[in-house]
Amino acid sequence: MPRPACFDRPPVWLAALLLGAGLAAPAAAQDWPDEAWNPQPRDGDLVLPLPCGGAMAFRAVSVPGVGALGDRQVLLGNQGSEAGYADGPRYAPLAGSFAVPGDSGHRIYWIQAYELTEGQRAAIEGACLPPERETWLPAADLTWSDAVALADHLTTWLMANRPNALPSEEDAQGFVRLPTEVEWEYAARGGAAVGVEDFRAARFPMDGPIATFAWYQGPTSADGSRHPIGLLQPNPLGLHDMLGNVEELVLEPFQANRLGRLHGQVGGYVARGGDYLTPVAELRTALRQEYAPYRAGAPNRLDTVGVRFVIGSSVTTSMARVRAIEQALDDLITGADSFADDAGADLEDPLGELGRLTATVTDRARRTELETIAVALRAQVEARSVSAQRTAGSLLRLGAYLGSAIQRDDQAMAIRTRQLAAFQAADSNSPHAARLAESLAIAHETIDDNFDFYSETAVVAASSFDRSVVDEQVRVLSLELENRGRPELVPFVGVFRDHIFEYADTGRIDRADWVADLSRGGTSP
């Protein structure tokens, strides 16, 4: 098998591994045990074959969204971080590479369930190691160039030898690459499988000591060395060793955080997640390190740096996709009329009108000025659109939770009412009846308070957002709740949407009907 140029150097890491394992030379291809590549398999794993009888497991990361240009604004970083220049909070857009069949707007990307191992690295390079424990360690001493070349070599080998193994998006075949920073951190935090509070925490939710989820510095954990993949518990997406063991390279070069946005200077490569020498107090999903690509005149190789690949696809996968993107972009531009009233304008399409006006201007300086204004206006429209979507989603989530609480309290109150009637029929002076009557009064107050909040939220949503925005966010929120294991709340999202639209149409709140709708639980949107 031909080897890529960056592998022409003598593989020192391979020689050391063979020596440590007591092996004289690479072995012939043989089937690998699960411990070598997928020690904790899950339903739905995507398995890519490798040379030498090996394999690699990937898991899907769900990114709810709507439309060809629908994406998710992900809040990265840590608030109040001492290293704010590196991992302070900032928003970054994210969308999946692959559409979910039959589910418009819902997209996913695939990420390795485990860090790349020494055995997988050797197989990709064309050397078949016996699949013994030493080869189950995460690969280290990788530079960014090495990682990119490995991804390229694996992709070309698959396309030549296993062309149906890689997923496809329309007319385009997927390919293996490094994850972007937002792909890596979104997956590390738990993605759509966790709620906002858990997503923003310093570490993903752990139902036990951190030592059962991550390898870090100290004799009670890593004890100064790498450990085989998949020995510890995974994060909520089923991804192992997202924190500790080895740091993981990402696609983009380092840029400092300048108060919520990336600074313009581009630096060295970025590794995420900490490693086996990271103190436990510093281990967090926002941890982000910059490394110089070269040191002392040679590539900068560190025995703490490895990689975890993703499978991505092209964006313009077909002419139909290009047309859908163009239409979505036109819709975003003409969507400026949703905000025209706020600006005191009566134009149906202010950005379009500005474009037509610019086309009539012959003065070059004036025309450039108008074009600059148009770019700024489009950016403002997009920012307000994203803000509106985020706010609409938050109101829908609040309405669903309030609706669920109203249903629970209303049903409990109905039971207590029947119990009270039974006690009063038996003995009107019963102390049990008095206590039940008191609890019923409190329940009535609770339902009244929750309904006031619920109806007020519906009024705000009805007066603030177009139906299309509400419908889009209903679909997104429903997917999020399914991913978080809260499908019982999905019907309440639909009921709340119906109440928003009912108020928008009639201007009336029918308390009895709305509570009855919530008590029935509604139907899925």
Short mmCIF file of C-alpha atoms in Angstrom, two decimals:
data_model
loop_
_atom_site.label_atom_id
_atom_site.label_comp_id
_atom_site.label_asym_id
_atom_site.label_seq_id
_atom_site.Cartn_x
_atom_site.Cartn_y
_atom_site.Cartn_z
CA MET A 1 0.00 0.00 0.00
CA PRO A 2 1.45 3.43 -0.89
CA ARG A 3 2.27 5.60 2.10
CA PRO A 4 1.54 9.34 2.31
CA ALA A 5 4.51 11.68 2.25
CA CYS A 6 4.34 12.58 5.93
CA PHE A 7 4.81 8.89 6.81
CA ASP A 8 8.12 8.58 4.95
CA ARG A 9 9.91 9.31 8.22
CA PRO A 10 10.91 6.24 10.30
CA PRO A 11 7.94 5.55 12.60
CA VAL A 12 9.78 5.87 15.93
CA TRP A 13 6.52 5.49 17.86
CA LEU A 14 5.89 2.16 16.10
CA ALA A 15 9.36 0.83 16.86
CA ALA A 16 8.98 1.74 20.52
CA LEU A 17 5.56 0.11 20.66
CA LEU A 18 6.86 -3.10 19.10
CA LEU A 19 9.79 -3.15 21.52
CA GLY A 20 7.50 -2.58 24.50
CA ALA A 21 5.26 -5.41 23.35
CA GLY A 22 8.22 -7.73 22.78
CA LEU A 23 7.47 -7.99 19.05
CA ALA A 24 10.04 -8.18 16.30
CA ALA A 25 7.94 -6.98 13.35
CA PRO A 26 4.42 -6.10 12.28
CA ALA A 27 2.09 -9.09 12.07
CA ALA A 28 -0.22 -10.23 9.31
CA ALA A 29 -3.80 -9.00 9.19
CA GLN A 30 -6.14 -10.58 11.72
CA ASP A 31 -9.56 -9.81 13.15
CA TRP A 32 -9.45 -7.49 16.14
CA PRO A 33 -11.26 -8.14 19.44
CA ASP A 34 -13.85 -5.55 20.51
CA GLU A 35 -11.47 -4.27 23.21
CA ALA A 36 -9.13 -3.05 20.48
CA TRP A 37 -11.64 -0.70 18.85
CA ASN A 38 -15.13 -0.76 20.47
CA PRO A 39 -14.99 -2.11 24.05
CA GLN A 40 -18.41 -0.63 24.92
CA PRO A 41 -20.53 -0.97 21.75
CA ARG A 42 -23.92 0.71 21.34
CA ASP A 43 -26.86 0.26 19.03
CA GLY A 44 -26.53 2.61 16.10
CA ASP A 45 -22.73 2.63 15.98
CA LEU A 46 -21.31 3.37 12.53
CA VAL A 47 -18.37 1.02 11.94
CA LEU A 48 -15.63 1.84 9.46
CA PRO A 49 -13.38 -1.07 8.45
CA LEU A 50 -9.60 -0.59 8.51
CA PRO A 51 -6.70 -2.38 6.93
CA CYS A 52 -5.25 -5.28 8.96
CA GLY A 53 -8.70 -6.58 9.95
CA GLY A 54 -9.29 -3.55 12.17
CA ALA A 55 -12.25 -1.24 12.62
CA MET A 56 -13.27 2.14 14.03
CA ALA A 57 -16.58 3.05 15.76
CA PHE A 58 -18.41 6.35 15.29
CA ARG A 59 -21.50 7.69 17.06
CA ALA A 60 -24.09 10.15 15.80
CA VAL A 61 -24.36 13.66 17.24
CA SER A 62 -27.78 15.23 16.72
CA VAL A 63 -28.02 18.93 15.79
CA PRO A 64 -31.68 20.01 15.64
CA GLY A 65 -32.36 22.76 13.11
CA VAL A 66 -34.75 23.85 10.39
CA GLY A 67 -34.14 24.55 6.71
CA ALA A 68 -31.15 24.48 4.39
CA LEU A 69 -29.40 27.24 6.34
CA GLY A 70 -30.77 26.32 9.75
CA ASP A 71 -27.99 26.04 12.31
CA ARG A 72 -27.58 26.12 16.07
CA GLN A 73 -25.81 28.89 17.95
CA VAL A 74 -23.71 27.05 20.54
CA LEU A 75 -22.32 28.87 23.57
CA LEU A 76 -18.74 27.66 24.03
CA GLY A 77 -16.22 28.35 26.76
CA ASN A 78 -16.52 29.08 30.47
CA GLN A 79 -17.88 32.21 32.15
CA GLY A 80 -15.32 33.75 34.49
CA SER A 81 -12.45 31.58 33.24
CA GLU A 82 -8.99 32.64 34.41
CA ALA A 83 -7.79 31.85 30.88
CA GLY A 84 -10.52 33.92 29.24
CA TYR A 85 -8.26 34.71 26.29
CA ALA A 86 -8.35 30.99 25.45
CA ASP A 87 -11.66 29.62 26.70
CA GLY A 88 -13.88 32.57 27.56
CA PRO A 89 -17.53 32.34 26.43
CA ARG A 90 -18.45 32.91 22.79
CA TYR A 91 -21.15 31.77 20.38
CA ALA A 92 -20.33 29.61 17.36
CA PRO A 93 -22.72 28.22 14.73
CA LEU A 94 -23.12 24.48 14.25
CA ALA A 95 -25.00 22.28 11.79
CA GLY A 96 -24.74 18.56 11.08
CA SER A 97 -23.19 17.20 7.90
CA PHE A 98 -25.88 14.58 7.19
CA ALA A 99 -29.65 14.95 6.94
CA VAL A 100 -31.86 12.55 8.89
CA PRO A 101 -34.17 10.88 6.33
CA GLY A 102 -37.79 11.94 6.68
CA ASP A 103 -36.99 14.60 9.28
CA SER A 104 -36.68 18.00 7.63
CA GLY A 105 -33.97 20.15 9.14
CA HIS A 106 -32.69 17.55 11.59
CA ARG A 107 -29.03 16.86 10.85
CA ILE A 108 -26.23 14.85 12.45
CA TYR A 109 -22.50 14.40 12.26
CA TRP A 110 -20.50 11.32 13.21
CA ILE A 111 -17.70 11.41 15.80
CA GLN A 112 -15.38 8.65 16.95
CA ALA A 113 -16.64 6.93 20.08
CA TYR A 114 -13.03 6.63 21.30
CA GLU A 115 -9.70 8.31 20.69
CA LEU A 116 -7.66 6.99 17.78
CA THR A 117 -5.55 4.08 19.04
CA GLU A 118 -1.97 3.08 18.32
CA GLY A 119 -3.26 -0.02 16.54
CA GLN A 120 -5.64 1.99 14.34
CA ARG A 121 -2.91 4.47 13.53
CA ALA A 122 -0.54 1.67 12.51
CA ALA A 123 -3.22 0.01 10.37
CA ILE A 124 -3.94 3.25 8.53
CA GLU A 125 -0.22 3.65 7.92
CA GLY A 126 -0.06 0.11 6.52
CA ALA A 127 1.56 -1.71 9.45
CA CYS A 128 -0.45 -4.58 10.98
CA LEU A 129 0.27 -4.87 14.71
CA PRO A 130 -1.03 -7.83 16.74
CA PRO A 131 -4.20 -6.46 18.40
CA GLU A 132 -2.81 -6.73 21.92
CA ARG A 133 -3.33 -4.41 24.89
CA GLU A 134 -0.45 -2.06 24.03
CA THR A 135 -2.18 -1.24 20.73
CA TRP A 136 -5.38 -0.22 22.55
CA LEU A 137 -3.67 2.90 23.94
CA PRO A 138 -4.67 6.21 22.37
CA ALA A 139 -2.20 7.30 19.68
CA ALA A 140 0.13 10.11 20.76
CA ASP A 141 3.07 12.14 19.41
CA LEU A 142 0.76 13.37 16.64
CA THR A 143 1.18 16.70 14.91
CA TRP A 144 -1.72 18.44 13.20
CA SER A 145 -0.21 17.54 9.82
CA ASP A 146 0.03 13.88 10.87
CA ALA A 147 -3.63 13.84 11.89
CA VAL A 148 -4.79 15.44 8.65
CA ALA A 149 -2.71 12.98 6.62
CA LEU A 150 -4.11 10.02 8.58
CA ALA A 151 -7.67 11.18 7.91
CA ASP A 152 -6.87 11.62 4.22
CA HIS A 153 -5.19 8.21 3.95
CA LEU A 154 -8.08 6.46 5.71
CA THR A 155 -10.64 8.17 3.48
CA THR A 156 -8.84 7.28 0.26
CA TRP A 157 -8.34 3.66 1.44
CA LEU A 158 -12.05 3.35 2.23
CA MET A 159 -13.09 4.86 -1.09
CA ALA A 160 -10.83 2.43 -2.93
CA ASN A 161 -11.51 -0.71 -0.86
CA ARG A 162 -14.81 -0.24 1.01
CA PRO A 163 -16.69 2.41 -1.01
CA ASN A 164 -20.02 1.80 0.74
CA ALA A 165 -18.66 2.11 4.28
CA LEU A 166 -18.69 5.90 4.41
CA PRO A 167 -22.11 7.60 4.75
CA SER A 168 -23.30 9.80 1.89
CA GLU A 169 -25.21 13.05 1.70
CA GLU A 170 -27.21 13.24 -1.52
CA ASP A 171 -24.66 12.92 -4.35
CA ALA A 172 -21.58 13.37 -2.16
CA GLN A 173 -19.70 10.70 -0.23
CA GLY A 174 -18.62 11.51 3.30
CA PHE A 175 -14.99 11.76 4.38
CA VAL A 176 -12.93 11.50 7.55
CA ARG A 177 -11.48 14.71 9.00
CA LEU A 178 -10.59 16.48 12.23
CA PRO A 179 -13.51 17.96 14.16
CA THR A 180 -14.04 21.69 14.30
CA GLU A 181 -13.82 23.27 17.74
CA VAL A 182 -17.58 23.71 17.99
CA GLU A 183 -18.20 20.11 16.87
CA TRP A 184 -15.75 18.86 19.48
CA GLU A 185 -17.06 20.97 22.39
CA TYR A 186 -20.75 20.47 21.56
CA ALA A 187 -20.20 16.70 21.61
CA ALA A 188 -18.01 16.85 24.73
CA ARG A 189 -20.68 18.75 26.68
CA GLY A 190 -23.38 16.24 25.74
CA GLY A 191 -25.01 18.02 22.78
CA ALA A 192 -28.79 17.87 22.56
CA ALA A 193 -28.88 14.99 25.08
CA VAL A 194 -28.49 17.37 28.05
CA GLY A 195 -30.36 20.44 29.29
CA VAL A 196 -29.05 24.00 29.29
CA GLU A 197 -27.81 23.86 32.90
CA ASP A 198 -25.81 20.67 32.35
CA PHE A 199 -24.54 21.89 28.97
CA ARG A 200 -23.10 25.05 30.53
CA ALA A 201 -21.47 23.24 33.47
CA ALA A 202 -17.68 22.95 33.61
CA ARG A 203 -17.94 19.21 32.89
CA PHE A 204 -20.60 17.00 31.35
CA PRO A 205 -23.02 15.32 33.82
CA MET A 206 -21.36 12.51 35.77
CA ASP A 207 -23.32 10.09 37.97
CA GLY A 208 -20.21 9.12 39.91
CA PRO A 209 -16.68 10.29 40.78
CA ILE A 210 -14.74 11.99 38.00
CA ALA A 211 -12.14 9.21 38.22
CA THR A 212 -14.71 6.86 36.67
CA PHE A 213 -15.04 9.14 33.62
CA ALA A 214 -11.59 10.67 32.96
CA TRP A 215 -7.86 9.90 33.17
CA TYR A 216 -6.01 12.81 34.81
CA GLN A 217 -2.84 13.55 36.78
CA GLY A 218 -2.21 11.60 39.95
CA PRO A 219 -1.74 8.10 41.42
CA THR A 220 -5.51 7.60 41.87
CA SER A 221 -6.11 8.11 38.14
CA ALA A 222 -3.72 8.04 35.16
CA ASP A 223 -0.57 7.88 37.30
CA GLY A 224 1.51 9.50 34.57
CA SER A 225 0.63 7.37 31.56
CA ARG A 226 -1.96 6.72 28.86
CA HIS A 227 -4.61 4.06 29.35
CA PRO A 228 -6.46 1.81 26.87
CA ILE A 229 -9.61 3.24 25.33
CA GLY A 230 -13.08 2.59 26.71
CA LEU A 231 -12.16 1.50 30.24
CA LEU A 232 -14.08 4.38 31.86
CA GLN A 233 -17.67 5.57 31.60
CA PRO A 234 -18.76 7.71 28.62
CA ASN A 235 -20.37 11.14 28.47
CA PRO A 236 -24.14 11.47 27.76
CA LEU A 237 -23.56 10.89 24.02
CA GLY A 238 -21.68 7.66 24.65
CA LEU A 239 -18.25 9.19 23.92
CA HIS A 240 -15.33 7.91 25.97
CA ASP A 241 -12.29 9.84 27.22
CA MET A 242 -13.54 13.24 26.06
CA LEU A 243 -11.70 14.56 29.11
CA GLY A 244 -8.18 13.37 29.91
CA ASN A 245 -6.08 10.48 28.58
CA VAL A 246 -4.73 12.43 25.55
CA GLU A 247 -5.59 15.87 24.27
CA GLU A 248 -7.41 15.88 20.94
CA LEU A 249 -6.49 17.93 17.90
CA VAL A 250 -9.12 20.02 16.12
CA LEU A 251 -9.34 21.43 12.61
CA GLU A 252 -8.85 25.16 13.13
CA PRO A 253 -5.70 27.00 14.23
CA PHE A 254 -5.69 28.91 17.52
CA GLN A 255 -7.26 32.35 17.80
CA ALA A 256 -7.60 34.24 21.08
CA ASN A 257 -11.02 35.10 22.48
CA ARG A 258 -11.67 38.83 22.37
CA LEU A 259 -14.72 39.39 24.62
CA GLY A 260 -16.97 36.89 22.89
CA ARG A 261 -15.45 36.77 19.43
CA LEU A 262 -12.30 35.33 17.92
CA HIS A 263 -9.39 37.72 17.51
CA GLY A 264 -8.01 38.15 14.00
CA GLN A 265 -4.51 36.78 14.60
CA VAL A 266 -4.13 33.09 13.69
CA GLY A 267 -1.64 30.98 15.63
CA GLY A 268 -0.60 27.37 16.19
CA TYR A 269 -2.70 24.25 16.42
CA VAL A 270 -5.35 23.60 19.10
CA ALA A 271 -5.79 20.53 21.31
CA ARG A 272 -8.87 20.02 23.49
CA GLY A 273 -9.97 18.16 26.60
CA GLY A 274 -6.81 17.82 28.71
CA ASP A 275 -4.66 14.72 29.12
CA TYR A 276 -3.25 12.25 31.63
CA LEU A 277 -0.95 14.97 33.06
CA THR A 278 -3.74 17.55 33.56
CA PRO A 279 -4.59 18.27 37.24
CA VAL A 280 -8.16 17.29 38.01
CA ALA A 281 -9.04 20.85 39.06
CA GLU A 282 -8.20 22.07 35.54
CA LEU A 283 -10.11 19.36 33.67
CA ARG A 284 -13.11 20.90 31.89
CA THR A 285 -14.86 20.72 28.53
CA ALA A 286 -13.82 24.28 27.65
CA LEU A 287 -10.10 23.50 28.15
CA ARG A 288 -8.28 24.69 25.05
CA GLN A 289 -4.50 24.66 24.50
CA GLU A 290 -2.38 26.21 21.76
CA TYR A 291 0.80 24.46 20.60
CA ALA A 292 3.45 25.70 18.20
CA PRO A 293 3.64 23.47 15.10
CA TYR A 294 7.45 23.35 15.25
CA ARG A 295 10.01 23.20 18.05
CA ALA A 296 13.80 23.24 17.81
CA GLY A 297 13.62 23.05 14.02
CA ALA A 298 11.41 19.95 13.90
CA PRO A 299 7.71 19.12 14.06
CA ASN A 300 6.46 19.57 17.62
CA ARG A 301 5.52 16.08 18.81
CA LEU A 302 4.00 15.66 22.27
CA ASP A 303 3.25 12.36 23.96
CA THR A 304 0.07 13.90 25.38
CA VAL A 305 -1.54 14.85 22.04
CA GLY A 306 -3.76 12.55 19.96
CA VAL A 307 -6.92 12.83 17.88
CA ARG A 308 -10.57 11.80 17.56
CA PHE A 309 -11.93 11.92 14.01
CA VAL A 310 -15.34 12.91 12.67
CA ILE A 311 -17.07 12.04 9.41
CA GLY A 312 -18.24 15.07 7.46
CA SER A 313 -19.54 15.89 4.02
CA SER A 314 -19.49 18.71 1.51
CA VAL A 315 -22.00 21.54 1.90
CA THR A 316 -23.00 21.90 -1.76
CA THR A 317 -23.76 18.21 -2.21
CA SER A 318 -26.09 18.60 -5.22
CA MET A 319 -27.70 21.24 -7.42
CA ALA A 320 -30.91 20.75 -5.44
CA ARG A 321 -28.99 21.53 -2.26
CA VAL A 322 -27.47 24.65 -3.85
CA ARG A 323 -30.92 25.86 -4.89
CA ALA A 324 -32.27 25.20 -1.39
CA ILE A 325 -29.41 27.21 0.13
CA GLU A 326 -29.99 30.08 -2.31
CA GLN A 327 -33.71 30.08 -1.50
CA ALA A 328 -33.01 30.04 2.23
CA LEU A 329 -30.60 32.95 1.81
CA ASP A 330 -33.20 34.90 -0.17
CA ASP A 331 -35.73 34.20 2.57
CA LEU A 332 -33.31 35.51 5.20
CA ILE A 333 -32.67 38.68 3.19
CA THR A 334 -36.34 39.38 2.49
CA GLY A 335 -37.05 38.49 6.10
CA ALA A 336 -35.84 41.99 6.89
CA ASP A 337 -39.41 43.16 6.37
CA SER A 338 -40.28 41.48 9.70
CA PHE A 339 -38.22 44.17 11.37
CA ALA A 340 -39.14 47.07 9.08
CA ASP A 341 -41.85 48.39 11.40
CA ASP A 342 -39.34 48.60 14.25
CA ALA A 343 -37.23 50.92 12.13
CA GLY A 344 -40.22 53.04 11.14
CA ALA A 345 -40.04 51.88 7.53
CA ASP A 346 -42.95 51.03 5.26
CA LEU A 347 -40.91 49.13 2.71
CA GLU A 348 -41.96 45.58 1.90
CA ASP A 349 -38.36 44.50 1.24
CA PRO A 350 -35.92 47.12 2.61
CA LEU A 351 -32.74 45.24 1.72
CA GLY A 352 -34.00 44.52 -1.77
CA GLU A 353 -34.94 48.18 -2.17
CA LEU A 354 -31.48 49.23 -0.99
CA GLY A 355 -29.94 46.88 -3.57
CA ARG A 356 -32.05 48.38 -6.34
CA LEU A 357 -31.12 51.88 -5.19
CA THR A 358 -27.42 50.97 -5.15
CA ALA A 359 -27.64 49.67 -8.71
CA THR A 360 -28.77 53.13 -9.91
CA VAL A 361 -25.86 54.99 -8.30
CA THR A 362 -23.07 55.84 -10.73
CA ASP A 363 -20.67 57.48 -8.26
CA ARG A 364 -18.22 54.73 -7.34
CA ALA A 365 -17.46 55.97 -3.81
CA ARG A 366 -21.14 56.43 -3.02
CA ARG A 367 -21.98 53.01 -4.40
CA THR A 368 -19.28 51.36 -2.26
CA GLU A 369 -20.67 53.16 0.78
CA LEU A 370 -24.20 51.87 0.07
CA GLU A 371 -22.90 48.33 -0.46
CA THR A 372 -21.12 48.51 2.92
CA ILE A 373 -24.36 49.64 4.55
CA ALA A 374 -26.21 46.73 2.94
CA VAL A 375 -23.67 44.24 4.36
CA ALA A 376 -24.07 45.76 7.83
CA LEU A 377 -27.87 45.65 7.56
CA ARG A 378 -27.82 42.01 6.50
CA ALA A 379 -25.63 41.19 9.52
CA GLN A 380 -28.10 43.03 11.77
CA VAL A 381 -31.03 41.16 10.27
CA GLU A 382 -29.28 37.84 10.80
CA ALA A 383 -28.37 38.73 14.40
CA ARG A 384 -31.96 39.73 15.17
CA SER A 385 -33.27 36.60 13.47
CA VAL A 386 -31.00 34.38 15.59
CA SER A 387 -32.03 36.28 18.72
CA ALA A 388 -35.71 35.87 17.84
CA GLN A 389 -35.30 32.14 17.29
CA ARG A 390 -33.48 31.72 20.59
CA THR A 391 -36.11 33.71 22.50
CA ALA A 392 -39.01 31.88 20.83
CA GLY A 393 -37.43 28.55 21.72
CA SER A 394 -37.02 29.62 25.36
CA LEU A 395 -40.67 30.73 25.59
CA LEU A 396 -41.86 27.44 24.06
CA ARG A 397 -39.75 25.48 26.53
CA LEU A 398 -41.19 27.50 29.42
CA GLY A 399 -44.73 27.03 28.12
CA ALA A 400 -44.24 23.26 27.85
CA TYR A 401 -42.93 22.98 31.41
CA LEU A 402 -45.73 25.17 32.78
CA GLY A 403 -48.32 23.20 30.80
CA SER A 404 -47.00 19.94 32.21
CA ALA A 405 -47.16 21.35 35.75
CA ILE A 406 -50.74 22.58 35.21
CA GLN A 407 -51.79 19.13 33.98
CA ARG A 408 -50.18 17.41 36.96
CA ASP A 409 -51.73 19.81 39.48
CA ASP A 410 -55.15 19.75 37.81
CA GLN A 411 -55.27 15.97 37.82
CA ALA A 412 -54.10 15.83 41.45
CA MET A 413 -56.74 18.39 42.38
CA ALA A 414 -59.47 16.32 40.72
CA ILE A 415 -58.45 13.32 42.85
CA ARG A 416 -58.44 15.39 46.04
CA THR A 417 -61.83 16.86 45.17
CA ARG A 418 -63.33 13.37 44.95
CA GLN A 419 -61.63 12.38 48.19
CA LEU A 420 -62.97 15.49 49.92
CA ALA A 421 -66.50 14.75 48.75
CA ALA A 422 -66.21 11.22 50.12
CA PHE A 423 -64.93 12.39 53.51
CA GLN A 424 -67.60 15.08 53.77
CA ALA A 425 -70.35 12.59 52.90
CA ALA A 426 -69.14 10.30 55.68
CA ASP A 427 -68.44 13.02 58.27
CA SER A 428 -68.66 16.73 57.54
CA ASN A 429 -66.53 17.47 60.63
CA SER A 430 -63.76 15.03 59.71
CA PRO A 431 -60.24 16.44 60.32
CA HIS A 432 -59.17 14.67 57.12
CA ALA A 433 -61.77 16.70 55.22
CA ALA A 434 -60.43 19.94 56.72
CA ARG A 435 -56.85 19.10 55.72
CA LEU A 436 -57.95 18.14 52.21
CA ALA A 437 -59.92 21.36 51.84
CA GLU A 438 -56.84 23.33 52.87
CA SER A 439 -54.62 21.45 50.39
CA LEU A 440 -57.21 22.01 47.65
CA ALA A 441 -57.17 25.74 48.27
CA ILE A 442 -53.37 25.76 47.96
CA ALA A 443 -53.57 23.67 44.78
CA HIS A 444 -56.10 26.13 43.32
CA GLU A 445 -53.70 29.02 44.03
CA THR A 446 -50.79 27.13 42.47
CA ILE A 447 -52.75 26.36 39.30
CA ASP A 448 -53.96 29.97 39.10
CA ASP A 449 -50.39 31.28 39.44
CA ASN A 450 -49.02 28.83 36.88
CA PHE A 451 -51.85 29.54 34.44
CA ASP A 452 -51.32 33.30 34.76
CA PHE A 453 -47.65 32.77 33.91
CA TYR A 454 -48.54 30.32 31.12
CA SER A 455 -51.08 32.62 29.47
CA GLU A 456 -48.82 35.65 29.82
CA THR A 457 -46.03 33.71 28.08
CA ALA A 458 -48.45 32.76 25.27
CA VAL A 459 -49.45 36.42 24.83
CA VAL A 460 -45.81 37.54 24.64
CA ALA A 461 -45.02 34.86 22.06
CA ALA A 462 -48.13 35.65 19.98
CA SER A 463 -47.29 39.36 19.87
CA SER A 464 -43.56 38.93 19.25
CA PHE A 465 -43.06 36.22 16.64
CA ASP A 466 -44.35 35.19 13.22
CA ARG A 467 -45.99 31.79 13.01
CA SER A 468 -43.15 30.51 10.87
CA VAL A 469 -40.62 31.26 13.65
CA VAL A 470 -42.82 29.54 16.24
CA ASP A 471 -43.36 26.49 14.01
CA GLU A 472 -39.63 26.18 13.32
CA GLN A 473 -38.78 26.32 17.02
CA VAL A 474 -41.53 23.82 17.86
CA ARG A 475 -39.78 21.29 15.61
CA VAL A 476 -36.35 22.11 17.06
CA LEU A 477 -37.53 21.94 20.68
CA SER A 478 -39.40 18.67 20.08
CA LEU A 479 -36.20 17.08 18.76
CA GLU A 480 -34.24 18.42 21.73
CA LEU A 481 -36.71 16.99 24.23
CA GLU A 482 -36.65 13.60 22.49
CA ASN A 483 -32.83 13.62 22.60
CA ARG A 484 -32.84 14.52 26.30
CA GLY A 485 -35.12 11.65 27.18
CA ARG A 486 -38.11 13.92 27.92
CA PRO A 487 -40.60 12.86 25.22
CA GLU A 488 -43.49 13.30 27.67
CA LEU A 489 -43.08 17.07 27.31
CA VAL A 490 -43.35 17.08 23.50
CA PRO A 491 -47.19 17.10 23.42
CA PHE A 492 -47.23 20.18 25.67
CA VAL A 493 -45.06 22.00 23.13
CA GLY A 494 -47.80 21.39 20.56
CA VAL A 495 -50.59 22.48 22.93
CA PHE A 496 -48.72 25.67 23.80
CA ARG A 497 -48.17 26.44 20.11
CA ASP A 498 -51.92 26.01 19.51
CA HIS A 499 -52.70 28.39 22.37
CA ILE A 500 -50.25 30.97 20.99
CA PHE A 501 -51.94 30.85 17.59
CA GLU A 502 -55.42 30.86 19.16
CA TYR A 503 -54.64 34.05 21.05
CA ALA A 504 -53.08 35.60 17.92
CA ASP A 505 -56.31 34.87 16.00
CA THR A 506 -58.91 35.81 18.65
CA GLY A 507 -57.19 38.00 21.20
CA ARG A 508 -58.90 35.89 23.89
CA ILE A 509 -57.73 33.50 26.61
CA ASP A 510 -60.28 30.80 27.42
CA ARG A 511 -59.03 29.52 30.75
CA ALA A 512 -61.38 26.55 31.04
CA ASP A 513 -60.65 25.33 27.52
CA TRP A 514 -56.90 25.85 27.82
CA VAL A 515 -56.68 23.98 31.13
CA ALA A 516 -58.82 21.18 29.63
CA ASP A 517 -56.43 20.99 26.64
CA LEU A 518 -53.47 20.71 29.01
CA SER A 519 -55.17 18.10 31.18
CA ARG A 520 -55.68 15.94 28.10
CA GLY A 521 -52.01 16.34 27.29
CA GLY A 522 -52.57 17.25 23.66
CA THR A 523 -50.94 15.53 20.70
CA SER A 524 -47.39 15.62 19.38
CA PRO A 525 -46.69 18.66 17.15
#
